[in-house]
Amino acid sequence: MLRLALVVLWPSFLVATVAEGFFFSLFDPHDLSISGIHPELPPIAVYTAGFFFFWAFCSLASMLTCYLVLPGPRRPPL
């Protein structure tokens, strides 16, 4: 189980790092707004929240990939 968690979390961590770099090289944290509301957060807090958002999204994608790769019960062909 630990191996599966590492197989999911490590690649998603690396991809989240790259995604955050690309995203925040295009958008300034001060220019971002949520439903028209500009949060008064320091940029480091926005970077941190963005990283964890990207990491969670990439982890979900990795978990879905692992789920689809695992063999399931055999069904007869249609």
XYZ file of C-alpha atoms in Angstrom:
78
model
C 0.000 0.000 0.000
C 2.885 2.349 0.786
C 4.403 1.606 -2.606
C 1.134 2.481 -4.346
C 0.936 5.743 -2.395
C 4.487 6.624 -3.433
C 3.770 5.680 -7.048
C 0.877 8.148 -6.984
C 2.313 10.977 -4.872
C 5.861 11.321 -6.217
C 5.041 11.848 -9.928
C 2.112 14.091 -9.020
C 4.464 16.150 -6.812
C 6.885 16.620 -9.708
C 4.129 17.533 -12.177
C 2.548 19.934 -9.659
C 5.901 21.681 -9.277
C 6.170 22.196 -13.026
C 2.493 23.197 -13.356
C 2.848 25.776 -10.593
C 5.927 27.199 -12.265
C 4.105 27.572 -15.567
C 0.926 28.944 -14.008
C 2.564 31.564 -11.825
C 4.959 32.623 -14.564
C 1.835 33.687 -16.491
C -0.336 35.022 -13.630
C 0.591 37.318 -10.761
C -0.925 36.328 -7.386
C -2.177 39.904 -6.913
C -4.190 39.671 -10.153
C -6.076 36.522 -9.167
C -9.604 36.827 -7.812
C -12.206 34.367 -6.555
C -15.732 35.248 -7.711
C -14.736 38.893 -8.104
C -13.246 39.057 -4.589
C -9.545 39.835 -4.292
C -8.198 38.017 -1.228
C -5.695 39.987 0.819
C -3.133 37.207 1.092
C 0.638 37.451 0.813
C 2.005 35.997 -2.437
C 3.683 33.089 -0.613
C 0.272 31.957 0.690
C -1.155 32.045 -2.845
C 1.829 30.076 -4.156
C 1.397 27.496 -1.399
C -2.352 27.116 -1.961
C -1.776 26.876 -5.705
C 0.846 24.172 -5.257
C -1.423 22.067 -3.055
C -4.289 22.522 -5.529
C -2.098 21.346 -8.417
C -0.726 18.483 -6.319
C -4.230 17.304 -5.370
C -5.396 17.516 -8.986
C -2.363 15.607 -10.275
C -2.738 13.023 -7.486
C -6.322 12.374 -8.528
C -5.180 11.884 -12.109
C -2.440 9.470 -10.984
C -4.862 7.514 -8.781
C -7.284 7.185 -11.685
C -4.458 5.892 -13.869
C -3.463 3.305 -11.233
C -7.096 2.260 -10.841
C -7.500 1.751 -14.589
C -4.234 -0.188 -14.902
C -5.060 -2.686 -12.138
C -6.586 -5.864 -13.485
C -10.276 -6.297 -12.732
C -12.558 -9.311 -12.792
C -12.663 -11.083 -16.115
C -15.871 -10.680 -18.035
C -16.881 -12.733 -21.050
C -16.673 -10.854 -24.352
C -19.896 -9.421 -25.737
